[in-house]
CSV table of C-alpha atoms and ligand atoms in Angstrom, one decimal:
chain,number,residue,atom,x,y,z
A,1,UNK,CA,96.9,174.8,-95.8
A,2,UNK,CA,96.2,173.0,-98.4
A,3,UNK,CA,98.7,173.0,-102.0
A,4,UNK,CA,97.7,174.4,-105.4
A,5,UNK,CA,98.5,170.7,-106.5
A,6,UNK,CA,96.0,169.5,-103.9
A,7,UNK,CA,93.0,172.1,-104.6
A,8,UNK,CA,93.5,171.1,-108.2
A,9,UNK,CA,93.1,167.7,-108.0
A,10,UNK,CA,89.6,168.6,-105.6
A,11,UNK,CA,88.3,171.0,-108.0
A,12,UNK,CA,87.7,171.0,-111.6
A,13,UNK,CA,87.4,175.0,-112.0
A,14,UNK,CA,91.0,176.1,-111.8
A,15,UNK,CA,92.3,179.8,-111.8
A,16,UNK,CA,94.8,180.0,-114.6
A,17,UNK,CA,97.5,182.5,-115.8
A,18,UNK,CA,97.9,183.4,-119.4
A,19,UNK,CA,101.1,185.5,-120.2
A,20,UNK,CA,100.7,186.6,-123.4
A,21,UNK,CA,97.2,186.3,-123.4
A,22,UNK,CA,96.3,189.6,-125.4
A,23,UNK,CA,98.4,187.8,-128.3
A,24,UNK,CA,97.6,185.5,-131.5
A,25,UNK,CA,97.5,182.6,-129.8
A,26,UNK,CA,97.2,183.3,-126.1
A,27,UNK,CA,93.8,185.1,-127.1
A,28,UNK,CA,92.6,182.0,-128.5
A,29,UNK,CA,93.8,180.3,-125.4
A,30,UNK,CA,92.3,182.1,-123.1
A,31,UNK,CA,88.7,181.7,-124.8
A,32,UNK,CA,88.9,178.2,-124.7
A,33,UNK,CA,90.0,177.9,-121.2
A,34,UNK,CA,86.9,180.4,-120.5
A,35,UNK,CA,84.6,177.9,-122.1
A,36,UNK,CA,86.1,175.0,-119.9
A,37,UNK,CA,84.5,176.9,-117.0
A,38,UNK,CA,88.1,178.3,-115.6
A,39,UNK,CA,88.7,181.5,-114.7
A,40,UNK,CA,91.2,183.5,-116.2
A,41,UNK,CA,94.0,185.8,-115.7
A,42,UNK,CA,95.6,187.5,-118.8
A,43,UNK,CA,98.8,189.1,-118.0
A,44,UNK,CA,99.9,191.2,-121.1
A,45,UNK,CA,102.4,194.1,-121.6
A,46,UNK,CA,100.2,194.3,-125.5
A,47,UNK,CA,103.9,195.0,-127.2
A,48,UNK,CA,102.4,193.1,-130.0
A,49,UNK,CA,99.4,192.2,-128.7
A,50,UNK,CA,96.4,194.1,-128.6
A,51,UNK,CA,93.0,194.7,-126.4
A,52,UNK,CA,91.0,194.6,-129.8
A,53,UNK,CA,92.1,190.4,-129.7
A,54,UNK,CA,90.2,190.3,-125.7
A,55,UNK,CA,87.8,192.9,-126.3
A,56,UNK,CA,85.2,190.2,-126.3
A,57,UNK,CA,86.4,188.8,-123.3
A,58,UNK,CA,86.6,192.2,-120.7
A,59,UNK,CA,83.0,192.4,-119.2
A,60,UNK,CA,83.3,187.8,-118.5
A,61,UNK,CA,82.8,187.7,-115.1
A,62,UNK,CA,85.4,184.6,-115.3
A,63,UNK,CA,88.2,186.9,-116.8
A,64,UNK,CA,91.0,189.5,-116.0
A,65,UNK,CA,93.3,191.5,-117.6
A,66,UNK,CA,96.5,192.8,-116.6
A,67,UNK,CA,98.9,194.8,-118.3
A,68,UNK,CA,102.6,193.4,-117.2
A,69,UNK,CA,105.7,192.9,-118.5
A,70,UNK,CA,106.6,189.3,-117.3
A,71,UNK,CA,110.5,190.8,-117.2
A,72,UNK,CA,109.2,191.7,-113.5
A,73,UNK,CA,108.1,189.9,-110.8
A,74,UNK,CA,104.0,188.7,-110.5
A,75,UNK,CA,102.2,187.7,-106.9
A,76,UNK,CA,99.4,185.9,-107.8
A,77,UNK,CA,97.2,183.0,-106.5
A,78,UNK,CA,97.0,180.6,-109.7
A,79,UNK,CA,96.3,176.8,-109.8
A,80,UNK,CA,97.8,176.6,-113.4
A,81,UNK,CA,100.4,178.8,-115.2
A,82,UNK,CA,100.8,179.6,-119.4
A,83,UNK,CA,103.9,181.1,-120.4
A,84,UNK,CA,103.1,182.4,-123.8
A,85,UNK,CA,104.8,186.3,-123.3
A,86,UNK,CA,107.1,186.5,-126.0
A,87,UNK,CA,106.9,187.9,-129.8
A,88,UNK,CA,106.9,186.0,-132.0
A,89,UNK,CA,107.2,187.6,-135.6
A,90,UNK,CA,111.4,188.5,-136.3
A,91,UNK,CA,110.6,192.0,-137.2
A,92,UNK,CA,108.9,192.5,-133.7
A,93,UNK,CA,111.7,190.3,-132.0
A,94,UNK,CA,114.8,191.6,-133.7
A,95,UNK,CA,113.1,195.6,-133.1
A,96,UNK,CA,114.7,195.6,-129.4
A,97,UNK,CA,116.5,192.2,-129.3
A,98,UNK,CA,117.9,192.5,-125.6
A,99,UNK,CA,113.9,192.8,-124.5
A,100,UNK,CA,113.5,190.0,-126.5
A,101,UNK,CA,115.8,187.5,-124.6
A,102,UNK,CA,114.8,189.7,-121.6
A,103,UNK,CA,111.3,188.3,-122.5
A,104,UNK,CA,112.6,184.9,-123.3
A,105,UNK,CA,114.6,184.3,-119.9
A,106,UNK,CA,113.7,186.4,-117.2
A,107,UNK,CA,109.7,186.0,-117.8
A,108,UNK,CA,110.9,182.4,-117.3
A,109,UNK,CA,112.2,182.6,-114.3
A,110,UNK,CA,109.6,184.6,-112.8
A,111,UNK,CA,107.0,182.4,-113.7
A,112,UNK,CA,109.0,179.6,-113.0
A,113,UNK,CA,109.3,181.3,-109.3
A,114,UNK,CA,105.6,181.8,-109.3
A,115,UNK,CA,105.2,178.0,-110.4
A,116,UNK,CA,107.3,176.9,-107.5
A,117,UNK,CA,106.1,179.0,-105.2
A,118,UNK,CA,102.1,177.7,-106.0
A,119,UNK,CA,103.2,174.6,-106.5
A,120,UNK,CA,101.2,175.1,-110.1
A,121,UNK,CA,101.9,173.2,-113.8
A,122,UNK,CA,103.2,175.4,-116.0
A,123,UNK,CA,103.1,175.5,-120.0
A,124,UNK,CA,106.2,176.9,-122.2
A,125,UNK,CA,105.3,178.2,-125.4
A,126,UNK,CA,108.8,176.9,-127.0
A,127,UNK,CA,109.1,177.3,-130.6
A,128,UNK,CA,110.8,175.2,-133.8
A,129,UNK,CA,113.2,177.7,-133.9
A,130,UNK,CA,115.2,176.0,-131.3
A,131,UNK,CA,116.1,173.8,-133.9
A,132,UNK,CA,117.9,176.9,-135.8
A,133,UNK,CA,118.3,176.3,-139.7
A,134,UNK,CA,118.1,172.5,-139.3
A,135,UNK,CA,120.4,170.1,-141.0
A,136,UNK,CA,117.8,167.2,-139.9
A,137,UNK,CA,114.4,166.6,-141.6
A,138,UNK,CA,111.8,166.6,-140.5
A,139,UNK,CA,112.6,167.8,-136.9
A,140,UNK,CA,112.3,165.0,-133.9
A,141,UNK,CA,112.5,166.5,-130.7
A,142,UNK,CA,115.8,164.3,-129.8
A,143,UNK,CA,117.5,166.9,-132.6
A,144,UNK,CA,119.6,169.2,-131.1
A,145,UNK,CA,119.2,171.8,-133.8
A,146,UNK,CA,121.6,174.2,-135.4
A,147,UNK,CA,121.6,177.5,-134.1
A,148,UNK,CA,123.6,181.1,-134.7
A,149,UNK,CA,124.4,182.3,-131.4
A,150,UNK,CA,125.3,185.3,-132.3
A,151,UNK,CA,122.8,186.6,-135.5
A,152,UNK,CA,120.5,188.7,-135.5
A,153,UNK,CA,117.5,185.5,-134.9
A,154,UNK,CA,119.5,184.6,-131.7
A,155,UNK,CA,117.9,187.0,-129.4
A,156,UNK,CA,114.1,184.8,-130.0
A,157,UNK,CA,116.3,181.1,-130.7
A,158,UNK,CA,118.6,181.6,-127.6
A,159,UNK,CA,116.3,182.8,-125.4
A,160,UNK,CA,114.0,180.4,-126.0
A,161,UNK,CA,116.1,177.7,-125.9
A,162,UNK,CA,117.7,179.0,-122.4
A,163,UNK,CA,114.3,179.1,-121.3
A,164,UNK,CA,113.9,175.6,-121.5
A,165,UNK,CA,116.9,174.6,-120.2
A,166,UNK,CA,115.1,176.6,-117.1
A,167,UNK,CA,112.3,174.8,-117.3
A,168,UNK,CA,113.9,171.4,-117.2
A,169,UNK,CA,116.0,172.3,-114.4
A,170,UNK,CA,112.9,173.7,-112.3
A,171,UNK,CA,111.2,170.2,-113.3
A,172,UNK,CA,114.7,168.4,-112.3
A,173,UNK,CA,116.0,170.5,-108.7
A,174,UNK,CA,112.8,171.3,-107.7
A,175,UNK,CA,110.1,168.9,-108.8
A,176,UNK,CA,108.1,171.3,-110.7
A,177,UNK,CA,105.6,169.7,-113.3
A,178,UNK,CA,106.8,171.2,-117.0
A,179,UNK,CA,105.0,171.1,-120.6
A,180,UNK,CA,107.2,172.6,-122.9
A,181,UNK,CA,105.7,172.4,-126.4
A,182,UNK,CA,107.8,173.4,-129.7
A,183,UNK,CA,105.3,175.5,-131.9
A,184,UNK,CA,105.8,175.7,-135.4
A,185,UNK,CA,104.8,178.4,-137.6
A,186,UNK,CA,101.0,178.7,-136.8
A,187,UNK,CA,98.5,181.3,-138.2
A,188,UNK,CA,94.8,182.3,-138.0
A,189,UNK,CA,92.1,184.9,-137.3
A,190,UNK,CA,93.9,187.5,-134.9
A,191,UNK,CA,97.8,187.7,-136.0
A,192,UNK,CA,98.5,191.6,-135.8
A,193,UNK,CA,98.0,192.6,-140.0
A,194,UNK,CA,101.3,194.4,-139.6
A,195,UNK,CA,103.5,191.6,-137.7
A,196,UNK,CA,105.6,190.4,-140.9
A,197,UNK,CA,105.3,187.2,-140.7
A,198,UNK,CA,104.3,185.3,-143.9
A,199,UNK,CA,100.9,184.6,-144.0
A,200,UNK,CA,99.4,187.5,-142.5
A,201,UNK,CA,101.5,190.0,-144.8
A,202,UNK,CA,101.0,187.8,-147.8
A,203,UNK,CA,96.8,188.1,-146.8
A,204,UNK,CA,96.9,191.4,-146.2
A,205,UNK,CA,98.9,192.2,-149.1
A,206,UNK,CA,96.8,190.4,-151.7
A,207,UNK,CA,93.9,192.0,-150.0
A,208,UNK,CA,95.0,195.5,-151.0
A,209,UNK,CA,96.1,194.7,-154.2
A,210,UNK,CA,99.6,195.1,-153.8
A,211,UNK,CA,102.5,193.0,-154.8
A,212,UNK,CA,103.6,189.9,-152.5
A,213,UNK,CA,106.9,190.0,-150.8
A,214,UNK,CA,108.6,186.9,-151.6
A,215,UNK,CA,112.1,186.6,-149.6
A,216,UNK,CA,114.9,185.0,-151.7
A,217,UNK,CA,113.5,183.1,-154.2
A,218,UNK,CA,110.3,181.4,-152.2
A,219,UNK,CA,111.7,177.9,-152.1
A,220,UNK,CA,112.3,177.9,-148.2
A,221,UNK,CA,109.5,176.2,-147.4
A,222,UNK,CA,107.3,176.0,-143.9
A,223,UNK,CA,104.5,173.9,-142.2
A,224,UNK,CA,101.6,176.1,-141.4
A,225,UNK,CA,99.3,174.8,-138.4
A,226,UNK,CA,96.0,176.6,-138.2
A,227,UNK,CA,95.4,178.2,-134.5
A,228,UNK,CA,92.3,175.9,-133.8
A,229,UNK,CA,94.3,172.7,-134.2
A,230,UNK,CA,97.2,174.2,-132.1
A,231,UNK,CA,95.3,175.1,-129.3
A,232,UNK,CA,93.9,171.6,-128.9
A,233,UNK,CA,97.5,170.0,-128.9
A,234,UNK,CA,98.3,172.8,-126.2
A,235,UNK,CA,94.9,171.2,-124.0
A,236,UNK,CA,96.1,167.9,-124.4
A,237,UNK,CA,99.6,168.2,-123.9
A,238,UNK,CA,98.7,170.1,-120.3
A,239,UNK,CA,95.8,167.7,-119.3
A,240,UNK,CA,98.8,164.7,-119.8
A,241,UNK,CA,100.5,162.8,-117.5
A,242,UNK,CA,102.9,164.6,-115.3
A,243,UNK,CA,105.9,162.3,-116.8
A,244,UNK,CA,105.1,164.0,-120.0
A,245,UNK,CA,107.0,167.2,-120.0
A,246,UNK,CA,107.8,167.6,-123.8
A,247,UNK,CA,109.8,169.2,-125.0
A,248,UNK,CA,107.1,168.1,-127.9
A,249,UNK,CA,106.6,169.6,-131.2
A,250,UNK,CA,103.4,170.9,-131.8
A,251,UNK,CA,102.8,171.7,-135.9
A,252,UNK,CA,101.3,170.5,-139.0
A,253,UNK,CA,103.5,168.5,-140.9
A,254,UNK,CA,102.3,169.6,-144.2
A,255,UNK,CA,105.1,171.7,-146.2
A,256,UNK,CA,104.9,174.1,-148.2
A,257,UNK,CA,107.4,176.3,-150.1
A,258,UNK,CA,107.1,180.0,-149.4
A,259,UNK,CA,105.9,180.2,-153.5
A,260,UNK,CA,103.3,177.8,-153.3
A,261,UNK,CA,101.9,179.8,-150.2
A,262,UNK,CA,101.8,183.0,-152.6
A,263,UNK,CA,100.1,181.2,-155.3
A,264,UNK,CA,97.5,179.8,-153.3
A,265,UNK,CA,96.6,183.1,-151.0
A,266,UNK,CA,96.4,185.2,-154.4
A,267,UNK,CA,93.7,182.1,-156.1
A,268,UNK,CA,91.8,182.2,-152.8
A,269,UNK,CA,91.7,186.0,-152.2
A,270,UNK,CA,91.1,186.6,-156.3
A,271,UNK,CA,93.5,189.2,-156.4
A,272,UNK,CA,95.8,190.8,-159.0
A,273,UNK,CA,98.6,191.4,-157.2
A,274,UNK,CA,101.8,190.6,-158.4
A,275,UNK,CA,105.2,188.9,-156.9
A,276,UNK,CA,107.8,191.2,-155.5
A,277,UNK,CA,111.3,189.2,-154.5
A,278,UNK,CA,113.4,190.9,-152.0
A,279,UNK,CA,116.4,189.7,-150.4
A,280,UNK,CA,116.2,186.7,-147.8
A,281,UNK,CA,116.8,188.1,-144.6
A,282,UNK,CA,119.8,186.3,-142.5
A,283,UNK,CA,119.8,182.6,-141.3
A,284,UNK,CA,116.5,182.2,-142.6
A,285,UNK,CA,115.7,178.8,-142.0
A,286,UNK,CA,115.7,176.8,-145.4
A,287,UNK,CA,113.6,173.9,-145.0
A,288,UNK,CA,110.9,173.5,-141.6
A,289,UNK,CA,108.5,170.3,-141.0
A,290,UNK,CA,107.6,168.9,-137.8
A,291,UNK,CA,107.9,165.5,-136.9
A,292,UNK,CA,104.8,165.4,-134.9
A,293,UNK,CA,104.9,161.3,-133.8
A,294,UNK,CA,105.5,161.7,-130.5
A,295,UNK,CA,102.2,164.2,-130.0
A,296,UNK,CA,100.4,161.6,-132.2
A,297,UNK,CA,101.4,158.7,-129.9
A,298,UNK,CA,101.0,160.7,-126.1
A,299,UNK,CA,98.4,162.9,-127.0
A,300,UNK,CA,96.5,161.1,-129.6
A,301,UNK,CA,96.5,165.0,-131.4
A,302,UNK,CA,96.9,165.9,-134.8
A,303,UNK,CA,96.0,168.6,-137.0
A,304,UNK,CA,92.7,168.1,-139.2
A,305,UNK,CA,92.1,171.9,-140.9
A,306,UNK,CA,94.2,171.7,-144.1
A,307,UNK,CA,95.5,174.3,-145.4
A,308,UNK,CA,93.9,175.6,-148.0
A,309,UNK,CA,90.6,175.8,-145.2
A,310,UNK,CA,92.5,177.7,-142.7
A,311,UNK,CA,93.8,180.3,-145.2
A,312,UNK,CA,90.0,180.9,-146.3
A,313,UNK,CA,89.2,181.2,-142.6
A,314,UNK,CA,92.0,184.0,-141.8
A,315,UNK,CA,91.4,185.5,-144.9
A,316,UNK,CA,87.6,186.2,-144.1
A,317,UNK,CA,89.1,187.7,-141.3
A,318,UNK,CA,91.8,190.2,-142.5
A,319,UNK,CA,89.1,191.1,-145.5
A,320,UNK,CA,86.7,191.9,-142.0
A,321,UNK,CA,89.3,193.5,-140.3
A,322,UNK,CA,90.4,196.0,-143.7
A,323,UNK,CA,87.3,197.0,-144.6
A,324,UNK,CA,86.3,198.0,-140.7
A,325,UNK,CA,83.1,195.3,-140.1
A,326,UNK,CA,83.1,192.9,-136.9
A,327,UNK,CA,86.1,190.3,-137.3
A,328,UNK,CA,84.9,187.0,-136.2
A,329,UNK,CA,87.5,185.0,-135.1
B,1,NAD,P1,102.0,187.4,-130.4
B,1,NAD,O1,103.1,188.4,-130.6
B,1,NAD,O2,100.7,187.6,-131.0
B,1,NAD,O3,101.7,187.2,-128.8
B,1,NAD,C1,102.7,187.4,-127.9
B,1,NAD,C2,102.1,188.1,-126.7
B,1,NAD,O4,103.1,188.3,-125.7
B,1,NAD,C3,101.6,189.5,-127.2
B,1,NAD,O5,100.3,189.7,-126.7
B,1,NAD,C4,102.6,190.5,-126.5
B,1,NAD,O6,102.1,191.8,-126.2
B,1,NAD,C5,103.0,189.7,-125.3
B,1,NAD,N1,104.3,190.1,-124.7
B,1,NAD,C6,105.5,190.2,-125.4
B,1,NAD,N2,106.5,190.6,-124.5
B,1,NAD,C7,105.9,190.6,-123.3
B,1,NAD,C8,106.4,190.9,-122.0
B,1,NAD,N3,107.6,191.2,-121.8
B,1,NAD,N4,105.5,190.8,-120.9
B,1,NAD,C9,104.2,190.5,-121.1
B,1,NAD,N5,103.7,190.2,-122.3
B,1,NAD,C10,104.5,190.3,-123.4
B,1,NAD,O7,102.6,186.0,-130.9
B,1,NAD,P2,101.9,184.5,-130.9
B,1,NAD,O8,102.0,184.0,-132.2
B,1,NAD,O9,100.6,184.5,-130.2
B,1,NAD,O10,102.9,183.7,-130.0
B,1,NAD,C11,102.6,183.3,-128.6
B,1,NAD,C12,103.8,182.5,-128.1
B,1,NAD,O11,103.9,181.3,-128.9
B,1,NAD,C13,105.1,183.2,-128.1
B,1,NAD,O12,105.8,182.8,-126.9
B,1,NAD,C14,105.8,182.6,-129.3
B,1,NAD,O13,107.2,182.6,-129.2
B,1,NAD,C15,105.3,181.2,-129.4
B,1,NAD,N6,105.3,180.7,-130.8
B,1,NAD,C16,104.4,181.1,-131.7
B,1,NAD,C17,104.5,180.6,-133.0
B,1,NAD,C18,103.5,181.0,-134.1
B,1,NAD,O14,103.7,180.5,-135.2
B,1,NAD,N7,102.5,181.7,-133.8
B,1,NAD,C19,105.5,179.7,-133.3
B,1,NAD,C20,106.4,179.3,-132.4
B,1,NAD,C21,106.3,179.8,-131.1
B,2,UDP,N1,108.6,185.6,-145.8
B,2,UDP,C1,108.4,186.0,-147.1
B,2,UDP,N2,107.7,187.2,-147.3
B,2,UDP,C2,107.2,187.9,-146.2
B,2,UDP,C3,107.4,187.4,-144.9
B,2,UDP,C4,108.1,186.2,-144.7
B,2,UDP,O1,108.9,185.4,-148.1
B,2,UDP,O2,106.5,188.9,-146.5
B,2,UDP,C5,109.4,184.3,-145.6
B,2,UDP,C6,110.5,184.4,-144.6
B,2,UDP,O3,111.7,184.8,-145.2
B,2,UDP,C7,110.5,182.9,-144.1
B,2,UDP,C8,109.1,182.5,-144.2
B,2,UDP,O4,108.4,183.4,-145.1
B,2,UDP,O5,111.3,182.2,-145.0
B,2,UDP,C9,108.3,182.4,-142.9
B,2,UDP,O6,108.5,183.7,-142.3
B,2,UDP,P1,107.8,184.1,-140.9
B,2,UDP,O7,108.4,185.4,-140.5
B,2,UDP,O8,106.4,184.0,-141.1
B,2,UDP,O9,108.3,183.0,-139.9
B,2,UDP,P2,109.7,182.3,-139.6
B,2,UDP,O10,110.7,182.7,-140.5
B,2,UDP,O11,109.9,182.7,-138.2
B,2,UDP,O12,109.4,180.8,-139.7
């Protein structure tokens, strides 16, 4: 019989697994995969993502949903496996934080099972928040980071950083082939309008009219990546080299404070709305860019939609989504 390694290498259409694939990202994911020619299996338990982000994708004859939590066991024949189950925004992760690290650490074991069982490469959707509230900038991936084990952000930071100590033991006792990319804070068409995180909630907000939630005092700042870009460092990073396993940081090094991302969604929306400054939530990261040299140098991959043209994008696509018309995204 021969390996998923060795069917791989003989045949260019693969059968890949998407966890998380009714999510922000994994949605996007699995449509480019689709348009590579591969067929696709999106296994989702839609706790934050939703059917409305693959309704598009139900009737391909090249793709297939399931709904499962990746806390349990999966038998499935794959050539290729993409662990992106996990939330992702801190008021989704931090609503039942033992799922989260649940999520974060069992879901990586099972797929890692599944990997070494198949034989199959598999993708970790890692995140900068392995690198805590950092005391380095910007973030190499040889910084160990600066994490709170025990605050209420540990549950998504400590379970994804045990999850790739998993993986790079998998890749070290039993030979599997790893990508682990760090993701930092990416947006785009399809984030959930409710899911908190900055961009979408400062979009949807100055969509409605209604005041802008700034935490603290807005000078925490962030490096936004628009999905698109993302998504073509996650194809690269897989298609590399089995010696490169990451980790790798995957992000836009542009930064921004949190007020300068306010100012610009209210002058591209045209709204009225207002700044409303609420208190910073706990070990909210102060300062986040990626150093992105080593995905620059391996992958020859970086980011080319600034920001101010990816906010226009997902803003065309919130104002779609609000007013009820056909979203494209
Ligand atoms: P998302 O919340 O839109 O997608 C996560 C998906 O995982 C959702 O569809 C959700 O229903 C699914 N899911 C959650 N728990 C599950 C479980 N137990 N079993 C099966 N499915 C489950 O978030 P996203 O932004 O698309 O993030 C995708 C991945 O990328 C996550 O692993 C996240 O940690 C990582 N990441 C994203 C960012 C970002 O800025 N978007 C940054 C760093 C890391
Ligand atoms: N933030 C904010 N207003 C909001 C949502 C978030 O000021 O309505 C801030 C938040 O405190 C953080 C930054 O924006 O400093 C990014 O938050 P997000 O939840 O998007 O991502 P993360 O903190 O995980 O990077």
């Amino acid at each position: 019989m021969i390996t998923s390694r060795e069917r791989r290498q003989l045949d260019p259409v693969k059968r890949i697994l998407v966890t998380g694939g009714a999510g922000f990202l994994g949605s996007h994911l699995c449509d480019r995969l689709l348009e590579q020619g591969h067929e696709v299996v999106c296994a989702d338990n839609l706790f934050t993502g939703t059917k409305r982000n693959i309704a598009h994708l139900l009737g391909h004859p090249r793709f297939e949903f399931l709904r499962h939590d990746v806390t349990f066991p999966l038998y499935l024949e794959v050539d290729e496996i993409w662990n992106l189950a996990c939330p992702a925004s801190p008021i989704h992760y931090q609503h039942d934080p033992v799922q989260t690290t649940k999520t974060s650490v069992h879901g990586a074991i099972n797929m890692l099972g599944l990997a070494k069982r198949l034989r199959a490469r598999i993708f970790q959707a890692s995140t900068s928040e392995v690198y805590g509230d950092p005391k380095v900038h910007p973030q190499p991936e040889s910084y160990w980071g600066h994490v709170n084990p025990v605050g209420p952000r540990s549950c998504y930071d400590e379970g994804k950083r045990c999850a790739e100590t998993l993986f790079f033991d998998y890749h070290r006792q039993h030979g599997l082939e790893i990508k682990v990319a760090r993701i930092f804070n990416t947006y785009g068409p399809r984030m959930h309008p409710n899911d908190g995180r900055v961009v979408s909630n400062f979009i949807v907000q100055a969509l409605r009219g209604e005041p802008l939630t700034i935490y603290g005092e807005g000078l925490q700042t962030r490096s936004f990546c628009y999905a698109d870009d993302l998504i073509e460092g996650f194809l690269r990073l897989m298609a590399s080299p089995p010696d490169v396993t990451g980790p790798m940081n995957l992000g836009n090094p542009g930064e921004f404070t949190i007020r300068e991302l306010a100012d610009l969604v209210i002058e591209l929306t045209g709204s009225s709305s207002t700044l409303d400054f609420r208190p910073l939530p706990a070990d909210d990261p102060v300062q986040r860019q990626p150093d992105i040299g080593y995905a620059r140098r391996v992958l020859g991959w970086e980011p080319r939609v600034p920001l101010r043209e990816g906010l226009m994008r997902t803003i065309a696509y919130f104002d779609a989504l609000l007013s009820g018309r056909p979203a494209a995204a």
